[in-house]
């Protein structure tokens, strides 16, 4: 009993807690007894206490391997803050100067330091290894241990060398800790660290207070509008939005700020002082929303983050789970939204090109798991927990979009039997996509190489609707008819339950996957299902004709048809809203816009039209850096061929960019180029043609001008004409 009282007393003395959480006490006792341990504890479960408290109790210095410098500093400050003397915790990493390293080593030698945080690169340095050989190490804690595994979501090669460093420094108990690990990753971790057979402590992955939802990602504007509307519905609440690219982080943060949302960008490319300030402002609630790459969040101890939004689908379910785990850590409301598009998956696959084949293979399989999660109509909580090796017993969690809006169940007894028999026929040696190709009768090169297209069972399911196969396999995995091999990840194996089903089939009800289109259609791109108002479109065309006549220019110079079509869908009623319309820049909105948005406003009032809510969202005028460079280069009168070369564009592609610029209302002076190509009479001929023409079509112009000019020449002349007449 004395030991138990002492442990609780130490917890109270150092951390001010009266009780341990979950399995913390069992883990600490195990470590104090000198045994190795593997700890799988989801974000917010209190992993760090499992090594911090024993380090303060045990003789010697505990070595904690951690991948993040910012996290180390934060945890060192916490431990030193609760300690009576200085130097109880230190860190060794590349950010320290020589004098600071000497101070750390002195404190360790003098027995002051109980907890030493090291980056894996620092642990593997020869001089640090030599120094640590002279120190009594109480134990080693390997934090973020999933970094050891190529199958983890944040593989770091330096983690593979930790075991060798430990063997040289001197063996002591090892505790490996992570918030996310599949069976495959767990196997990799214990094997790599040489702690096979150690006790495993696994907490439940279920976060009952988190609500999971997947939304189709349509156009960029539509996604931005949905996010803004969502944040406005949760005004004043803290949230994190994750994007894959730094560019998208900065663009989205700017859009949120323009819409009166207290937001800030956060990514590794920003100055460390800016990042620190942003983090502090978020913790102090001066900022409500952080728009970030995955550089943000590890070690952030903010319990009341109310929502986590993924603008882009994450690369793995481990990463997704860890990032969503930053919501609702206080047990209160936590909403997790992810926007999903098949195009995003294709982009992520493209990013993998050029990497080693083995790495590409792992990356693709992790992406397939993410795809299955996003597209499935099954309970999302059940899918997530199953991925991490935990079964969720309920049929309906009530806390995900699929459970709140369940799809109709359909019978899939026959397709399941075909799949199970196919797995058996293929000697349980292939992955999902191969098995599905086999039952569909799709003779891929891979199938032909294995001569499996010659088997009698090949094509056994060719009459089955192709939409059945993925949900059948995914839901058979969930219900335990098949499993994925741990050693050869992704290979499908039959379970005893699956063998029984083949002999005695029974009802197998499934829900079909949700369908996601590769590209948004025009209506979606214009604002989520907006429909052209033909009466308004007709009025706008008539007005355009009047305005064109007044300015003595052809109608297409005022606004192109595509711009009028969008106006007749989106009903802009002021200059700012008009600039959200394709092909309408600030210049055109000022020059021609007032009559158009006045007409639209009056039309809406007279016909009692409820305008799309999305239009009240303010966007940030964006000119890509490339377009800005093109404008600046033309201002400096650099020849167009030279501009094309410096921007790695073909001459035709450069002209297309310049056309976009002038059509949206920016004036460009390309006279220096025109003078090189045409004499005055020639340019006048083309000018006169476009002035009288009802169309800006290049093909029509070439026909009318009897082929006297090349396509590029006419395009150049049209650019000059539009720039001068329209802008």
XYZ file of C-alpha atoms in Angstrom:
727
model
C 0.000 0.000 0.000
C 2.884 2.369 0.755
C 4.012 2.297 -2.879
C 0.520 3.160 -4.092
C 0.223 6.069 -1.658
C 3.657 7.320 -2.725
C 2.728 7.190 -6.411
C -0.487 9.152 -5.848
C 1.392 11.541 -3.546
C 3.999 12.122 -6.262
C 1.257 12.732 -8.825
C -0.330 15.303 -6.507
C 3.017 16.853 -5.567
C 4.352 17.344 -9.077
C 1.247 17.720 -11.241
C -1.543 18.632 -8.823
C -3.805 15.734 -9.912
C -5.669 13.529 -7.428
C -6.155 10.582 -9.769
C -4.615 8.910 -12.786
C -6.415 8.755 -16.101
C -7.130 5.473 -17.911
C -4.102 3.148 -17.800
C -1.554 5.774 -16.747
C -0.963 4.222 -13.322
C -0.511 0.663 -14.676
C 1.953 1.937 -17.312
C 3.990 3.898 -14.751
C 4.160 0.955 -12.314
C 5.285 -1.308 -15.159
C 8.077 1.119 -16.057
C 9.136 1.609 -12.417
C 9.484 -2.191 -12.197
C 12.054 -2.019 -15.009
C 10.040 -3.483 -17.902
C 9.691 -2.418 -21.550
C 6.284 -1.175 -22.708
C 4.381 -0.182 -25.831
C 1.738 2.486 -25.224
C -0.991 3.300 -27.734
C -2.948 6.213 -26.337
C -5.041 8.527 -28.527
C -4.454 12.282 -28.580
C -5.542 13.879 -25.308
C -5.179 10.652 -23.303
C -2.198 11.861 -21.239
C 0.749 10.008 -22.839
C 3.450 12.420 -21.655
C 2.617 11.867 -17.964
C 3.448 8.161 -18.455
C 7.148 9.046 -18.766
C 7.309 12.438 -17.036
C 6.234 11.207 -13.589
C 8.494 8.099 -13.462
C 11.461 10.199 -14.634
C 11.029 12.446 -11.565
C 10.836 9.416 -9.241
C 13.548 7.123 -10.657
C 17.287 7.402 -10.155
C 19.222 8.841 -13.119
C 18.109 10.727 -16.243
C 15.312 9.611 -18.570
C 16.056 10.115 -22.278
C 12.980 11.087 -24.297
C 13.280 10.903 -28.083
C 10.897 13.385 -29.714
C 10.751 14.619 -33.324
C 9.536 18.168 -32.741
C 11.691 20.973 -31.377
C 8.674 23.172 -30.532
C 7.065 20.320 -28.580
C 10.294 19.649 -26.655
C 10.588 23.269 -25.591
C 6.964 23.340 -24.497
C 7.302 20.182 -22.374
C 10.640 21.231 -20.866
C 9.064 24.546 -19.802
C 6.149 22.652 -18.203
C 8.424 20.344 -16.157
C 10.759 23.146 -15.069
C 7.672 25.187 -14.167
C 6.451 22.548 -11.696
C 9.927 21.850 -10.245
C 11.574 23.551 -7.281
C 15.026 23.850 -8.904
C 16.259 24.815 -12.377
C 17.491 22.321 -14.952
C 15.215 19.406 -13.981
C 14.315 19.098 -17.671
C 16.473 19.959 -20.685
C 16.521 19.336 -24.404
C 19.341 18.635 -26.838
C 18.738 19.505 -30.466
C 20.158 21.465 -33.386
C 18.739 24.778 -32.089
C 21.239 24.960 -29.198
C 24.564 26.809 -29.281
C 27.742 25.189 -27.894
C 27.558 27.049 -24.567
C 23.941 25.911 -24.113
C 24.901 22.283 -24.854
C 27.696 22.529 -22.244
C 25.200 23.823 -19.657
C 22.832 20.892 -20.365
C 25.680 18.374 -19.937
C 26.853 19.992 -16.700
C 23.343 19.812 -15.181
C 23.077 16.136 -16.176
C 26.481 15.287 -14.668
C 25.558 17.035 -11.430
C 22.363 14.978 -11.178
C 20.007 17.951 -11.527
C 18.401 16.772 -14.780
C 15.799 14.013 -14.560
C 14.376 14.382 -18.044
C 16.367 14.935 -21.249
C 14.517 15.477 -24.534
C 16.535 14.692 -27.664
C 15.742 14.788 -31.364
C 16.536 11.414 -33.030
C 19.277 13.126 -35.085
C 20.872 14.412 -31.861
C 20.680 11.010 -30.146
C 22.534 9.455 -33.090
C 25.408 11.990 -33.012
C 28.640 10.365 -31.955
C 29.626 12.988 -29.345
C 26.184 12.772 -27.697
C 26.394 8.965 -27.639
C 29.839 9.181 -26.012
C 28.510 11.634 -23.407
C 25.390 9.579 -22.598
C 27.564 6.472 -22.079
C 28.873 8.251 -18.951
C 25.348 8.943 -17.635
C 22.979 6.716 -15.634
C 19.959 6.469 -17.927
C 16.811 5.564 -15.957
C 14.838 4.619 -19.102
C 14.274 5.582 -22.749
C 10.934 6.993 -23.890
C 10.353 6.975 -27.650
C 7.569 9.506 -28.264
C 5.699 9.647 -31.590
C 6.989 6.089 -32.084
C 4.974 5.661 -35.306
C 7.802 7.642 -36.980
C 9.788 4.367 -36.891
C 7.481 2.694 -39.387
C 7.302 3.299 -43.133
C 3.620 2.413 -42.694
C 3.153 5.230 -40.180
C 1.912 8.635 -41.321
C 5.162 10.434 -40.513
C 8.057 8.054 -41.248
C 11.504 9.406 -40.272
C 14.556 7.321 -41.206
C 16.524 8.613 -38.165
C 14.063 6.774 -35.904
C 15.312 3.476 -37.383
C 18.741 4.141 -35.833
C 17.471 4.633 -32.258
C 17.929 0.986 -31.264
C 21.627 0.992 -32.296
C 22.246 4.182 -30.294
C 20.575 2.661 -27.213
C 22.666 -0.518 -27.477
C 25.878 1.593 -27.555
C 24.844 3.980 -24.739
C 23.625 1.149 -22.503
C 20.366 -0.753 -22.228
C 17.624 0.468 -19.888
C 13.842 -0.026 -20.001
C 12.241 1.288 -23.221
C 8.748 2.745 -23.433
C 7.419 3.463 -26.940
C 4.441 5.817 -27.165
C 2.172 6.847 -30.023
C -1.335 8.195 -30.560
C -1.972 6.336 -33.812
C -0.821 2.911 -34.925
C -2.370 0.096 -36.925
C -1.407 -3.524 -36.236
C 1.233 -3.262 -38.981
C 2.781 -0.122 -37.432
C 2.721 -1.648 -33.905
C 4.604 -4.688 -35.204
C 7.195 -2.445 -36.890
C 7.730 -0.376 -33.726
C 8.372 -3.235 -31.285
C 10.552 -5.092 -33.799
C 12.638 -2.030 -34.679
C 13.235 -1.160 -31.017
C 13.987 -4.770 -30.056
C 11.189 -4.936 -27.468
C 9.227 -7.905 -28.849
C 7.147 -9.528 -26.145
C 6.822 -6.271 -24.158
C 3.562 -5.407 -22.397
C 1.158 -3.498 -24.639
C -1.151 -0.858 -23.200
C -3.853 0.124 -25.678
C -6.514 2.690 -24.887
C -9.761 2.900 -26.833
C -9.691 5.031 -29.955
C -13.326 5.953 -29.580
C -13.948 9.654 -29.010
C -17.725 9.635 -28.424
C -17.995 13.445 -28.388
C -16.580 13.862 -31.917
C -18.950 14.168 -34.874
C -17.519 13.014 -38.240
C -18.740 14.256 -41.612
C -17.451 14.038 -45.205
C -18.648 16.602 -47.745
C -18.087 16.508 -51.508
C -15.506 19.070 -52.582
C -16.847 20.943 -55.577
C -15.290 24.182 -56.760
C -12.866 26.223 -54.657
C -15.456 28.990 -54.238
C -18.118 26.547 -53.101
C -15.777 24.992 -50.494
C -14.733 28.423 -49.185
C -18.376 29.465 -48.914
C -19.324 26.313 -47.022
C -16.438 26.828 -44.597
C -17.333 30.488 -44.000
C -20.991 29.642 -43.450
C -20.010 26.870 -41.008
C -17.686 29.170 -39.001
C -20.337 31.917 -38.886
C -22.750 29.325 -37.453
C -20.155 28.647 -34.725
C -19.113 32.253 -34.080
C -16.490 32.740 -31.397
C -15.581 29.048 -31.221
C -12.009 27.833 -31.731
C -11.180 25.749 -34.785
C -8.357 24.454 -36.962
C -8.518 24.117 -40.757
C -5.904 21.841 -42.315
C -4.715 22.321 -45.920
C -2.022 20.325 -47.721
C -0.203 23.293 -49.283
C 1.235 26.478 -47.816
C -0.240 28.459 -50.724
C -3.760 27.249 -49.922
C -3.214 28.024 -46.202
C -2.406 31.653 -46.967
C -5.188 32.069 -49.549
C -7.878 30.626 -47.274
C -6.718 32.617 -44.237
C -6.970 35.802 -46.353
C -10.523 34.899 -47.453
C -11.573 34.258 -43.825
C -10.110 37.596 -42.702
C -11.959 39.363 -45.537
C -15.163 37.876 -44.123
C -14.564 39.203 -40.590
C -13.353 35.901 -39.158
C -10.415 36.169 -36.753
C -8.048 33.794 -38.535
C -4.324 33.395 -39.152
C -2.149 31.158 -41.350
C 0.397 28.732 -39.861
C 2.977 26.702 -41.790
C 6.662 25.783 -41.642
C 7.595 28.456 -44.208
C 6.663 31.281 -41.830
C 9.207 32.864 -39.527
C 9.465 31.000 -36.186
C 8.565 34.193 -34.286
C 5.413 34.604 -36.390
C 4.475 30.959 -35.743
C 5.025 31.334 -31.998
C 2.969 34.515 -31.874
C 0.129 32.923 -33.867
C 0.140 29.876 -31.584
C -0.005 32.087 -28.481
C -2.822 34.202 -29.951
C -4.795 31.022 -30.647
C -4.249 29.719 -27.104
C -5.194 33.131 -25.655
C -8.285 33.278 -27.941
C -7.234 36.453 -29.755
C -7.573 34.304 -32.899
C -10.527 31.952 -33.399
C -9.336 29.948 -36.402
C -5.921 28.673 -37.431
C -5.505 27.707 -41.102
C -2.549 25.363 -41.138
C -0.526 22.646 -42.738
C 0.135 19.613 -40.540
C 3.052 21.610 -39.059
C 0.478 22.906 -36.562
C -1.042 20.988 -33.715
C 1.434 18.452 -32.342
C 1.746 19.196 -28.652
C -0.911 21.938 -28.703
C -2.767 21.560 -25.445
C -5.937 23.547 -26.138
C -8.860 21.546 -24.763
C -11.685 23.603 -26.276
C -11.019 23.361 -30.019
C -14.599 22.967 -31.228
C -14.019 22.019 -34.864
C -11.331 20.610 -37.135
C -11.880 21.005 -40.886
C -9.803 19.257 -43.540
C -9.858 21.357 -46.702
C -7.978 18.541 -48.463
C -8.286 14.817 -47.843
C -5.322 13.679 -45.663
C -2.671 11.250 -46.912
C -3.550 8.611 -44.315
C -6.199 7.711 -41.747
C -3.543 7.910 -39.014
C -2.893 11.546 -39.890
C -6.629 12.239 -40.127
C -7.342 10.614 -36.757
C -4.522 12.483 -35.032
C -5.578 15.846 -36.475
C -9.287 15.385 -35.717
C -8.231 14.333 -32.218
C -7.363 17.970 -31.491
C -11.093 18.760 -31.363
C -13.068 18.460 -28.141
C -10.259 17.274 -25.886
C -12.288 18.510 -22.911
C -15.000 15.968 -23.748
C -17.362 18.623 -25.047
C -18.488 19.328 -28.632
C -16.035 18.484 -31.414
C -17.033 18.645 -35.102
C -14.761 17.053 -37.716
C -15.474 17.971 -41.350
C -13.473 16.794 -44.322
C -13.944 17.919 -47.929
C -13.322 15.069 -50.353
C -12.713 14.937 -54.085
C -11.289 12.142 -56.206
C -9.101 14.776 -57.872
C -7.342 15.360 -54.543
C -6.470 11.661 -54.379
C -5.027 11.859 -57.888
C -2.913 14.877 -56.874
C -1.577 13.028 -53.821
C -0.706 10.032 -55.986
C 1.099 12.348 -58.407
C 3.178 13.769 -55.530
C 4.503 10.253 -54.917
C 5.979 9.926 -58.401
C 9.753 9.823 -58.302
C 9.845 8.266 -54.833
C 11.190 4.710 -54.378
C 8.750 2.048 -55.622
C 8.280 0.549 -52.132
C 7.433 3.971 -50.710
C 4.952 4.625 -53.536
C 3.293 1.276 -52.865
C 2.851 2.041 -49.164
C 1.598 5.552 -49.935
C -1.012 4.253 -52.387
C -2.330 1.681 -49.943
C -2.657 4.295 -47.215
C -4.526 6.511 -49.702
C -6.866 3.619 -50.528
C -7.786 3.364 -46.833
C -8.558 7.091 -46.788
C -10.607 6.727 -49.971
C -12.590 3.860 -48.398
C -13.319 5.988 -45.317
C -14.457 8.975 -47.383
C -16.635 7.089 -49.866
C -18.203 4.468 -47.612
C -21.770 4.888 -46.371
C -21.061 2.799 -43.254
C -20.779 4.335 -39.761
C -17.560 6.394 -39.870
C -16.754 5.659 -36.238
C -16.957 1.916 -36.945
C -14.606 2.338 -39.948
C -12.042 4.397 -38.032
C -11.941 2.101 -35.004
C -11.726 -0.999 -37.192
C -8.726 0.519 -38.998
C -6.925 0.731 -35.653
C -7.888 -2.815 -34.683
C -10.817 -1.967 -32.425
C -14.395 -3.119 -32.942
C -17.307 -0.717 -32.390
C -20.299 -2.765 -31.168
C -23.185 -0.424 -32.056
C -24.833 -0.363 -35.470
C -25.506 3.394 -35.349
C -23.236 5.816 -33.480
C -25.564 8.788 -34.040
C -22.470 10.998 -34.340
C -21.533 10.838 -38.006
C -23.233 11.893 -41.227
C -23.757 8.289 -42.373
C -25.535 7.295 -39.156
C -27.673 10.429 -39.115
C -28.681 9.934 -42.757
C -28.562 6.138 -43.255
C -28.779 4.651 -46.753
C -31.055 1.764 -47.719
C -29.623 -1.695 -47.060
C -29.414 -4.070 -50.015
C -28.781 -7.818 -50.174
C -25.243 -8.835 -51.218
C -25.114 -12.534 -50.297
C -24.098 -13.682 -53.795
C -21.413 -11.008 -54.426
C -19.852 -11.786 -51.011
C -19.760 -15.514 -51.803
C -18.068 -14.744 -55.143
C -15.452 -12.522 -53.413
C -14.685 -15.102 -50.704
C -14.345 -17.915 -53.238
C -12.119 -15.693 -55.415
C -9.789 -14.972 -52.466
C -9.560 -18.729 -51.865
C -9.000 -19.451 -55.584
C -6.171 -16.873 -55.606
C -4.508 -18.638 -52.631
C -5.135 -15.664 -50.300
C -2.211 -13.866 -51.877
C -3.617 -10.665 -53.445
C -5.001 -7.252 -52.554
C -8.490 -5.837 -52.916
C -8.109 -4.219 -56.344
C -6.615 -7.443 -57.798
C -9.432 -9.588 -56.383
C -12.060 -7.181 -57.766
C -10.420 -7.153 -61.222
C -10.427 -10.976 -61.087
C -14.148 -11.347 -60.261
C -15.102 -8.640 -62.798
C -13.199 -10.512 -65.505
C -10.857 -7.587 -66.147
C -7.704 -9.100 -67.666
C -5.050 -6.633 -66.479
C -1.361 -7.135 -67.324
C -0.799 -8.259 -63.738
C -3.566 -10.881 -63.964
C -2.245 -12.155 -67.286
C 1.298 -12.381 -65.879
C -0.043 -14.675 -63.151
C -2.189 -16.555 -65.754
C -5.192 -15.968 -63.511
C -7.291 -14.949 -66.523
C -7.130 -18.665 -67.458
C -8.756 -19.863 -64.216
C -12.340 -21.125 -64.453
C -13.481 -18.695 -61.727
C -12.142 -15.642 -63.619
C -15.047 -13.261 -64.328
C -17.432 -15.081 -61.962
C -19.001 -11.746 -61.000
C -19.092 -10.027 -64.387
C -22.900 -9.773 -64.296
C -22.877 -8.048 -60.905
C -23.194 -4.229 -60.823
C -19.612 -2.907 -60.534
C -20.741 -0.490 -57.789
C -21.169 -3.515 -55.486
C -17.567 -4.720 -55.274
C -15.821 -2.080 -53.162
C -18.605 -1.866 -50.539
C -18.840 -5.686 -50.409
C -15.120 -6.055 -49.687
C -14.989 -3.102 -47.282
C -18.021 -4.253 -45.295
C -16.850 -7.887 -45.302
C -13.644 -6.657 -43.651
C -15.677 -4.730 -41.069
C -17.827 -7.745 -40.242
C -14.893 -10.150 -39.997
C -15.415 -12.362 -43.073
C -11.982 -11.376 -44.353
C -8.953 -9.626 -42.875
C -5.838 -7.905 -44.159
C -2.474 -9.543 -43.592
C -0.279 -7.701 -41.086
C 3.021 -8.908 -42.535
C 2.117 -8.280 -46.201
C -0.208 -5.367 -45.647
C -3.264 -5.209 -47.842
C -3.317 -8.882 -48.872
C -6.802 -10.309 -48.232
C -7.127 -13.447 -46.098
C -10.199 -15.502 -45.253
C -11.241 -15.777 -41.600
C -12.981 -18.787 -40.034
C -16.224 -16.813 -40.368
C -15.548 -16.346 -44.097
C -14.860 -20.091 -44.557
C -18.173 -20.868 -42.825
C -20.003 -18.422 -45.110
C -18.709 -20.189 -48.254
C -20.123 -23.514 -46.972
C -23.342 -22.031 -45.654
C -24.168 -18.593 -47.124
C -26.551 -16.355 -45.208
C -28.039 -12.891 -45.720
C -25.397 -10.147 -46.072
C -26.904 -6.668 -46.165
C -24.736 -3.725 -47.269
C -25.023 -0.043 -48.110
C -23.559 1.198 -51.385
C -20.753 3.760 -51.290
C -21.448 7.442 -51.832
C -20.659 8.599 -55.368
C -18.131 11.371 -55.942
C -17.636 13.017 -59.334
C -14.128 13.758 -60.562
C -14.971 17.272 -61.755
C -17.662 19.757 -60.729
C -20.211 20.559 -63.411
C -20.780 24.182 -64.422
C -23.703 24.709 -62.096
C -21.686 23.411 -59.145
C -18.711 25.555 -60.090
C -20.964 28.599 -60.119
C -22.222 27.937 -56.636
C -23.531 24.525 -55.718
C -26.435 23.753 -57.991
C -27.339 27.286 -59.139
C -29.652 27.379 -62.176
C -29.617 29.863 -65.045
C -32.525 32.324 -64.871
C -33.449 32.620 -68.607
C -35.597 35.742 -68.157
C -32.817 37.613 -66.346
C -30.245 36.384 -68.868
C -32.371 37.849 -71.679
C -32.624 41.204 -69.855
C -28.858 41.279 -69.252
C -28.142 40.590 -72.948
C -30.443 43.458 -73.927
C -28.715 45.762 -71.418
C -25.290 44.697 -72.715
C -26.346 45.692 -76.232
C -27.462 49.118 -74.985
C -24.267 49.685 -72.982
C -22.120 48.542 -75.921
C -23.932 50.968 -78.239
C -23.430 53.809 -75.739
C -19.677 53.091 -75.526
C -19.439 52.385 -79.235
C -17.942 48.897 -78.746
C -19.163 45.389 -79.692
C -21.282 43.712 -76.941
C -18.679 41.011 -76.154
C -16.248 43.793 -75.184
C -18.544 44.769 -72.302
C -19.061 41.268 -70.857
C -18.718 37.818 -72.406
C -21.716 35.454 -72.466
C -20.199 33.293 -69.698
C -20.173 36.348 -67.380
C -23.850 37.119 -68.115
C -24.748 33.455 -67.511
C -23.148 33.554 -64.069
C -24.893 36.836 -63.249
C -28.204 35.152 -64.136
C -27.359 32.362 -61.689
C -25.780 34.219 -58.797
C -27.707 37.564 -58.814
C -24.868 39.960 -57.798
C -26.276 43.272 -56.498
C -23.165 45.366 -55.824
C -19.713 46.013 -57.265
C -17.944 43.655 -54.828
C -20.275 40.767 -55.654
C -19.954 41.456 -59.376
C -16.195 40.877 -59.092
C -16.943 37.286 -57.964
C -18.276 36.623 -61.466
C -15.950 34.912 -63.958
C -14.302 37.390 -66.359
C -15.206 40.473 -64.284
C -12.234 42.217 -62.733
C -12.226 45.448 -60.722
C -11.779 47.549 -63.885
C -14.784 46.090 -65.708
C -16.947 46.174 -62.580
C -16.220 49.902 -62.225
C -16.569 50.798 -65.881
C -19.695 48.849 -66.829
C -20.970 47.201 -63.657
C -23.397 49.664 -62.063
C -26.157 49.341 -64.674
C -25.955 45.552 -64.525
C -26.109 45.065 -60.750
C -28.808 47.775 -60.481
C -30.928 45.855 -63.006
C -30.328 42.572 -61.118
C -31.241 44.150 -57.759
C -34.498 45.549 -59.167
C -35.302 42.221 -60.850
C -34.802 40.305 -57.568
C -37.034 42.770 -55.696
C -39.834 42.702 -58.269
C -39.816 38.905 -58.570
C -39.241 38.233 -54.822
C -36.130 36.195 -55.607
C -34.172 34.845 -52.672
C -30.558 35.261 -53.697
C -28.015 32.504 -52.996
C -26.581 32.945 -49.497
C -23.118 32.232 -50.908
C -22.994 35.609 -52.598
C -22.667 37.409 -49.318
C -19.270 35.807 -48.894
C -16.470 38.221 -49.775
C -13.641 36.759 -51.780
C -10.097 38.022 -51.990
C -9.062 39.233 -55.431
C -6.410 36.762 -56.518
C -3.876 37.204 -59.250
C -1.512 34.328 -59.464
C 2.158 35.192 -59.062
C 2.658 34.130 -62.673
C 0.052 36.611 -63.931
C 1.582 39.360 -61.817
C 5.007 38.563 -63.331
C 3.525 38.646 -66.858
C 1.937 42.079 -66.233
C 5.194 43.423 -64.772
C 7.223 42.025 -67.683
C 4.885 43.638 -70.243
C 5.145 46.935 -68.344
C 8.934 46.629 -68.770
C 8.403 45.908 -72.513
C 10.076 42.509 -72.429
C 9.438 40.599 -75.713
C 6.585 38.101 -75.339
C 8.710 35.150 -76.527
C 11.221 35.937 -73.748
C 8.418 36.138 -71.159
C 7.075 32.760 -72.342
C 10.535 31.221 -72.042
C 11.184 32.608 -68.526
C 7.774 31.329 -67.326
C 8.256 27.903 -68.987
C 5.193 28.474 -71.178
C 4.624 27.934 -74.874
C 3.953 31.163 -76.794
C 0.304 30.060 -77.296
C -0.105 29.387 -73.551
C 1.317 32.840 -72.755
C -1.201 34.484 -75.120
C -3.999 32.553 -73.348
C -2.798 33.951 -69.965
C -2.667 37.479 -71.389
C -6.186 37.049 -72.798
C -7.459 36.028 -69.339
C -5.867 39.159 -67.887
C -7.422 41.591 -70.385
C -10.828 39.857 -70.435
C -11.105 40.323 -66.663
C -10.488 44.060 -66.972
C -6.757 44.767 -66.668
C -5.285 47.098 -69.295
C -2.027 46.007 -70.924
C 0.036 47.981 -73.408
C 1.583 45.555 -75.915
C 2.248 48.209 -78.580
C 5.981 47.447 -78.421
C 5.209 43.872 -79.581
C 2.540 44.959 -82.080
C 5.003 47.371 -83.736
C 7.416 44.479 -84.313
C 4.747 42.314 -85.978
C 2.427 44.659 -87.936
C 2.498 47.834 -89.949
C -0.209 50.427 -89.244
C -2.520 49.379 -92.097
C -2.549 45.752 -91.025
C -3.476 46.469 -87.415
C -6.206 48.848 -88.598
C -7.745 46.069 -90.729
C -8.005 43.701 -87.741
C -9.146 46.508 -85.440
C -11.958 47.440 -87.838
C -13.010 43.802 -88.082
C -13.349 43.347 -84.295
C -15.106 46.718 -83.944
C -17.841 45.644 -86.381
C -18.005 41.956 -85.441
C -20.627 40.479 -83.125
C -18.171 37.758 -82.113
C -14.630 37.707 -80.739
C -14.022 34.266 -82.324
C -10.522 33.833 -83.801
C -11.795 31.258 -86.341
C -14.438 33.696 -87.608
C -11.807 36.433 -87.873
C -9.432 34.203 -89.873
C -12.246 33.319 -92.321
C -13.365 36.929 -92.697
C -9.811 38.209 -93.184
C -9.187 35.583 -95.914
C -6.284 33.934 -94.109
C -4.170 37.079 -94.479
C -2.971 36.737 -90.888
C -1.824 33.854 -88.705
C -3.821 32.814 -85.639
C -1.165 34.271 -83.286
C -1.208 37.606 -85.148
C -4.980 37.890 -84.842
C -4.796 36.970 -81.151
C -2.220 39.724 -80.571
C -4.401 42.275 -82.342
C -7.476 41.130 -80.383
C -5.552 41.553 -77.104
C -4.679 45.144 -78.071
C -8.278 45.805 -79.134
C -9.827 44.393 -75.940
C -7.309 46.078 -73.697
C -7.963 49.503 -75.208
C -11.698 49.249 -75.864
C -12.864 47.217 -72.874
C -10.551 48.324 -70.122
